[in-house]
Short mmCIF file of C-alpha atoms in Angstrom, two decimals:
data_model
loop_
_atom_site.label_atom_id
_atom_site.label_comp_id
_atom_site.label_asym_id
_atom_site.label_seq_id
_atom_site.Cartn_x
_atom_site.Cartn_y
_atom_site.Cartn_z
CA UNK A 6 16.04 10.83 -4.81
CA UNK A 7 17.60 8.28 -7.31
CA UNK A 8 18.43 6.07 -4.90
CA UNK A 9 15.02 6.13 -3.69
CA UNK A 10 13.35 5.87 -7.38
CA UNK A 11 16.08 2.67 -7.70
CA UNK A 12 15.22 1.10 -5.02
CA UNK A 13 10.89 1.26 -5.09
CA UNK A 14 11.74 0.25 -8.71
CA UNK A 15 13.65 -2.73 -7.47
CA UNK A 16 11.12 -3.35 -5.05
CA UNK A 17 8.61 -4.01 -8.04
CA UNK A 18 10.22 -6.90 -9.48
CA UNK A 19 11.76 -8.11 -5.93
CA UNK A 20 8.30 -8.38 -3.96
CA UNK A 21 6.27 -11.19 -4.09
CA UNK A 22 3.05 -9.38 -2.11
CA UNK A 23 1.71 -5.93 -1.39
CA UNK A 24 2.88 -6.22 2.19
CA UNK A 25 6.47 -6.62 1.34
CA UNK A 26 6.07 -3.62 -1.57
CA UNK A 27 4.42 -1.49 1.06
CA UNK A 28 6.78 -1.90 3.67
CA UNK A 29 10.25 -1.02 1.01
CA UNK A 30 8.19 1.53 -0.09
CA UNK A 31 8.64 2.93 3.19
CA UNK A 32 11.90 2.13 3.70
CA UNK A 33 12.40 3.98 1.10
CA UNK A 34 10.46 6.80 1.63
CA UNK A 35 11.84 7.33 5.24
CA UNK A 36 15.29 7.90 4.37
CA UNK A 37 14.35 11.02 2.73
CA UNK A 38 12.36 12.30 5.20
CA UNK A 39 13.08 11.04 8.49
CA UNK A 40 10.10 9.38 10.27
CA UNK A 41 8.98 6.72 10.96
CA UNK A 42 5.33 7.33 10.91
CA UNK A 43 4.20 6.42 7.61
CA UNK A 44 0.81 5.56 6.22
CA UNK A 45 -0.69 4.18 3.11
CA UNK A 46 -4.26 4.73 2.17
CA UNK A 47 -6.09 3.40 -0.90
CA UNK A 48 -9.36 4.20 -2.18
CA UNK A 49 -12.73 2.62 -3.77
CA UNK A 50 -14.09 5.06 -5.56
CA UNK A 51 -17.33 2.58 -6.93
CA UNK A 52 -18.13 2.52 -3.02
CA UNK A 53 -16.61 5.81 -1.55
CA UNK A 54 -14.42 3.68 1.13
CA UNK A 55 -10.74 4.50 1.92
CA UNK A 56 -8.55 1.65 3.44
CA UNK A 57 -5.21 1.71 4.80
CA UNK A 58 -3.59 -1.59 3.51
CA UNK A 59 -0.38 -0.31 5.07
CA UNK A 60 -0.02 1.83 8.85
CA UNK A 61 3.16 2.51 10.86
CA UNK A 62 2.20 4.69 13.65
CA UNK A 63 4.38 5.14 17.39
CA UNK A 64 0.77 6.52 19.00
CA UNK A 65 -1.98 5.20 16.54
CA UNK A 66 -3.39 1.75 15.78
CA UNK A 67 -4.11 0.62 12.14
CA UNK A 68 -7.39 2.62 11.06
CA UNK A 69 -9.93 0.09 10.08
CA UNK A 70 -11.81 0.31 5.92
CA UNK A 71 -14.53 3.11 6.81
CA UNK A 72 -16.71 5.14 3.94
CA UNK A 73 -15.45 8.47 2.88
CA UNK A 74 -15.38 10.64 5.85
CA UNK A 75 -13.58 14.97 5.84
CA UNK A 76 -10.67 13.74 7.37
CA UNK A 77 -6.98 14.51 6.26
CA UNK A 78 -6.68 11.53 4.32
CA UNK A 79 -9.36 11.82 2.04
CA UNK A 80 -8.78 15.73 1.96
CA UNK A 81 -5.68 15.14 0.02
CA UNK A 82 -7.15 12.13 -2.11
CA UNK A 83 -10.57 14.11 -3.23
CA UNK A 84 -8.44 17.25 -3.79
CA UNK A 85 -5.76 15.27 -5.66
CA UNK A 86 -3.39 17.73 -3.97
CA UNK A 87 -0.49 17.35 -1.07
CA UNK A 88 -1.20 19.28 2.14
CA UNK A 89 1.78 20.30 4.00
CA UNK A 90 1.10 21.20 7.98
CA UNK A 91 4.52 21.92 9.71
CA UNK A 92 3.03 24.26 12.67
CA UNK A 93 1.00 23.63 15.55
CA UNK A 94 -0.99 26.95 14.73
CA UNK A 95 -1.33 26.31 11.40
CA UNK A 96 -2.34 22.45 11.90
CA UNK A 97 -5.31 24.17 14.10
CA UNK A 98 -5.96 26.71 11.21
CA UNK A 99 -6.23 23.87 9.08
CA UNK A 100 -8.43 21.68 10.62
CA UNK A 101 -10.84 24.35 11.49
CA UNK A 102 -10.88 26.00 8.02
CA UNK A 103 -11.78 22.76 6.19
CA UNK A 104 -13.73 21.43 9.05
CA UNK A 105 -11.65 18.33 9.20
CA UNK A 106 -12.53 15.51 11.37
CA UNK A 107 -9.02 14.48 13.52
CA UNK A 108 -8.62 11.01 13.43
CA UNK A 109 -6.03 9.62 16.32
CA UNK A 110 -3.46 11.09 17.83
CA UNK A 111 -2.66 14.95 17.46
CA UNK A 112 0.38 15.45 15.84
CA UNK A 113 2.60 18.44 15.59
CA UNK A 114 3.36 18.35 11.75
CA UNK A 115 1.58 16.03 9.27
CA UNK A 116 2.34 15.77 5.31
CA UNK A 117 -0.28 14.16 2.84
CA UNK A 118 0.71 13.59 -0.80
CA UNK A 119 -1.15 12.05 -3.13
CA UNK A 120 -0.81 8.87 -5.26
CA UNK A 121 -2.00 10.07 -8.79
CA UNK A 122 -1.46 7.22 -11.51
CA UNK A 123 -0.05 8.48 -15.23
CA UNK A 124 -3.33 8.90 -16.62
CA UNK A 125 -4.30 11.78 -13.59
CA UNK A 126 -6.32 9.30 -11.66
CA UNK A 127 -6.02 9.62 -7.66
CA UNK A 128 -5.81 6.38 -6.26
CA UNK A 129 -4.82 7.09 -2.50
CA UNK A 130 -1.72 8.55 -0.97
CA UNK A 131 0.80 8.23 1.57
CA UNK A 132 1.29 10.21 4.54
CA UNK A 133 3.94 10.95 7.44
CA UNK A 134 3.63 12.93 10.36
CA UNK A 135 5.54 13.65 13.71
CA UNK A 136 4.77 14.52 17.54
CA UNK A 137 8.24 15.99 17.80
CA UNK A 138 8.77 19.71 17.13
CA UNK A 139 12.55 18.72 16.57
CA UNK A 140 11.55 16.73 13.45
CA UNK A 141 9.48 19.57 11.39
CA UNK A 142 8.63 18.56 7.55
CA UNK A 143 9.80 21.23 4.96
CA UNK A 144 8.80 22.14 1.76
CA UNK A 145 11.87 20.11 0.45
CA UNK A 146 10.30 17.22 2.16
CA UNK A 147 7.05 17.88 0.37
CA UNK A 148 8.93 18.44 -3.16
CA UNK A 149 10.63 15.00 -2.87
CA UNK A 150 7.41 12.95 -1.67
CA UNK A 151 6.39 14.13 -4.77
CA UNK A 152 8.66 13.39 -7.38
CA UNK A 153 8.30 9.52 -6.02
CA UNK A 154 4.65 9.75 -5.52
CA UNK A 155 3.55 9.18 -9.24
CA UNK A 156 5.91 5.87 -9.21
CA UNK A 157 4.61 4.75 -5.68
CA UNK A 158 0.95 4.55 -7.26
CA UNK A 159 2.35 2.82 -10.53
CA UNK A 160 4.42 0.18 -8.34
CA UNK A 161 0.85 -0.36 -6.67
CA UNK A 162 -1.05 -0.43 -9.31
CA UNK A 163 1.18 -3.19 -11.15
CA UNK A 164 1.70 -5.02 -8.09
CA UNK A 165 -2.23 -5.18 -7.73
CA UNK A 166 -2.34 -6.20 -11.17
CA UNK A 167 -0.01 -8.81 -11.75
CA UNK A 168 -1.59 -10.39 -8.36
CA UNK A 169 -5.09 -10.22 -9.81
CA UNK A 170 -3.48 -11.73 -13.29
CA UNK A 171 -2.38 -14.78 -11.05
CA UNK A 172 -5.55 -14.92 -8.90
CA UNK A 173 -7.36 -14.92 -12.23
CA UNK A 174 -4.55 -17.77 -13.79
CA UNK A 175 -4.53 -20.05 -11.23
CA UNK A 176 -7.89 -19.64 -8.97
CA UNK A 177 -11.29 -20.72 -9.15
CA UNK A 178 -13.02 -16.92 -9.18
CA UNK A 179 -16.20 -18.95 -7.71
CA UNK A 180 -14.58 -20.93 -4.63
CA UNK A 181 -11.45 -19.05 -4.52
CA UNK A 182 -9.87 -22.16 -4.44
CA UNK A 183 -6.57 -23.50 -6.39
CA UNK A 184 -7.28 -24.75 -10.00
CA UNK A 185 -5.98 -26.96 -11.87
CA UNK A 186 -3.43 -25.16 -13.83
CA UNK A 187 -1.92 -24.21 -10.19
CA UNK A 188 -2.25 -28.20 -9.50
CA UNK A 189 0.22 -28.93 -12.66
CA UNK A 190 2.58 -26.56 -11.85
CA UNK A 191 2.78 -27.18 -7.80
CA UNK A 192 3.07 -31.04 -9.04
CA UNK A 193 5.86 -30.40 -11.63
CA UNK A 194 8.04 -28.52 -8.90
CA UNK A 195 7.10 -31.38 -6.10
CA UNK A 196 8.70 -34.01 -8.98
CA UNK A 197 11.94 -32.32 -9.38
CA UNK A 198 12.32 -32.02 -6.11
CA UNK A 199 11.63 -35.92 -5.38
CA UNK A 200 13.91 -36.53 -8.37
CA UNK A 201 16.72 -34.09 -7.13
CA UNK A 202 16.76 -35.56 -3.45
CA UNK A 203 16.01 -39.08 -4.86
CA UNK A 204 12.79 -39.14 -2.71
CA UNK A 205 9.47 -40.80 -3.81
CA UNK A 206 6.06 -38.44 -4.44
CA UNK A 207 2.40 -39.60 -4.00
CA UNK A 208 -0.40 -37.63 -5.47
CA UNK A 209 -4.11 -38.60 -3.45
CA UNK A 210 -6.93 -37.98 -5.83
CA UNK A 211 -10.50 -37.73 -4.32
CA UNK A 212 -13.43 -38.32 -6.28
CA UNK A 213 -17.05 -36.24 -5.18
CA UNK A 214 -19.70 -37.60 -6.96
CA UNK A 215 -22.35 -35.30 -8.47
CA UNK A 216 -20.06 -32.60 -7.57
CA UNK A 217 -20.72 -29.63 -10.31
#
């Protein structure tokens, strides 16, 4: 479990995008409990939409952004608690009980935990789950999804933040396009490189006129 704190820790600092977070993150994560089959799912709570920035699945295709719907997923995240399925009978106990809509494949034993931040707010979760009976989840496996769980949604959360910091920094929030403090610092880099392989640098300037 330390090892697996470390290294989501490391992947913080390391990772330059969400993709690359997300995909240590399960790295990580699948070390400790053996699959493969790993999801992330975020949500909007101003719109009611859950999206799944992040899907590994041997049977399913990525999920598309859809509104809130009573599926597994947002059972866990509206609950803000894990769900732990590890038998075929219980799975269909489950689903009928709660009325749950099955998205996909069916699976033999799922596990949903979610992603609370420090303050108690639920902003998604990750789940696994397996179509092998060979490879059932435990409640160990549950216990150690959560003890990472709360630093999984602060690594996203910063990692979200510190991309929105540089969006806001060095974008144009109107066109979305590079500003000029982006333009200084792509420039100085492009110099020292010229000067460093003793190579000349142009800079082409265009001029729109009555351009606001």
């Amino acid at each position: 479990i330390q090892k697996c704190c470390y290294e989501i820790s490391k992947s913080i600092y390391e990772s330059d995008d969400l993709e690359t977070l997300y995909h240590q993150i399960h790295n990580s994560v699948s070390k400790i409990t053996n699959t493969n089959n790993f999801y992330i799912s975020l949500v909007d709570w101003s719109e009611n939409k859950i999206n799944f920035p992040y899907f590994i699945d041997e049977k399913d295709k990525k999920p598309n952004s859809r509104d809130f719907k009573n599926c597994l997923s947002e059972y866990v995240i509206t609950n803000g608690e894990a769900v732990l399925i590890n038998k075929e009978n219980t799975y269909e106990d489950f689903i009928t009980k709660n009325n749950i809509k099955v998205q996909g494949k069916k699976c033999k034993n799922w596990l949903g935990v979610p992603l609370k931040l420090t303050n108690g707010k639920t902003i998604g979760m990750i789940g696994i789950q397996s179509y092998s009976s060979s490879n059932m989840f435990t409640n160990e496996d549950l216990k150690l999804l959560l003890l990472v769980s709360n630093q999984i949604a602060t690594a996203i959360k910063r990692k979200k933040d510190d991309i929105f910091i540089h969006q806001q920094a060095n974008y144009d929030h109107l066109t979305g396009l590079t500003n000029k403090a982006l333009f200084y610092d792509r420039l100085e880099h492009a110099i020292l490189q010229a000067q460093r392989h003793e190579e000349v640098i142009a800079v082409l300037f265009l001029d729109v006129d009555a351009f606001k």
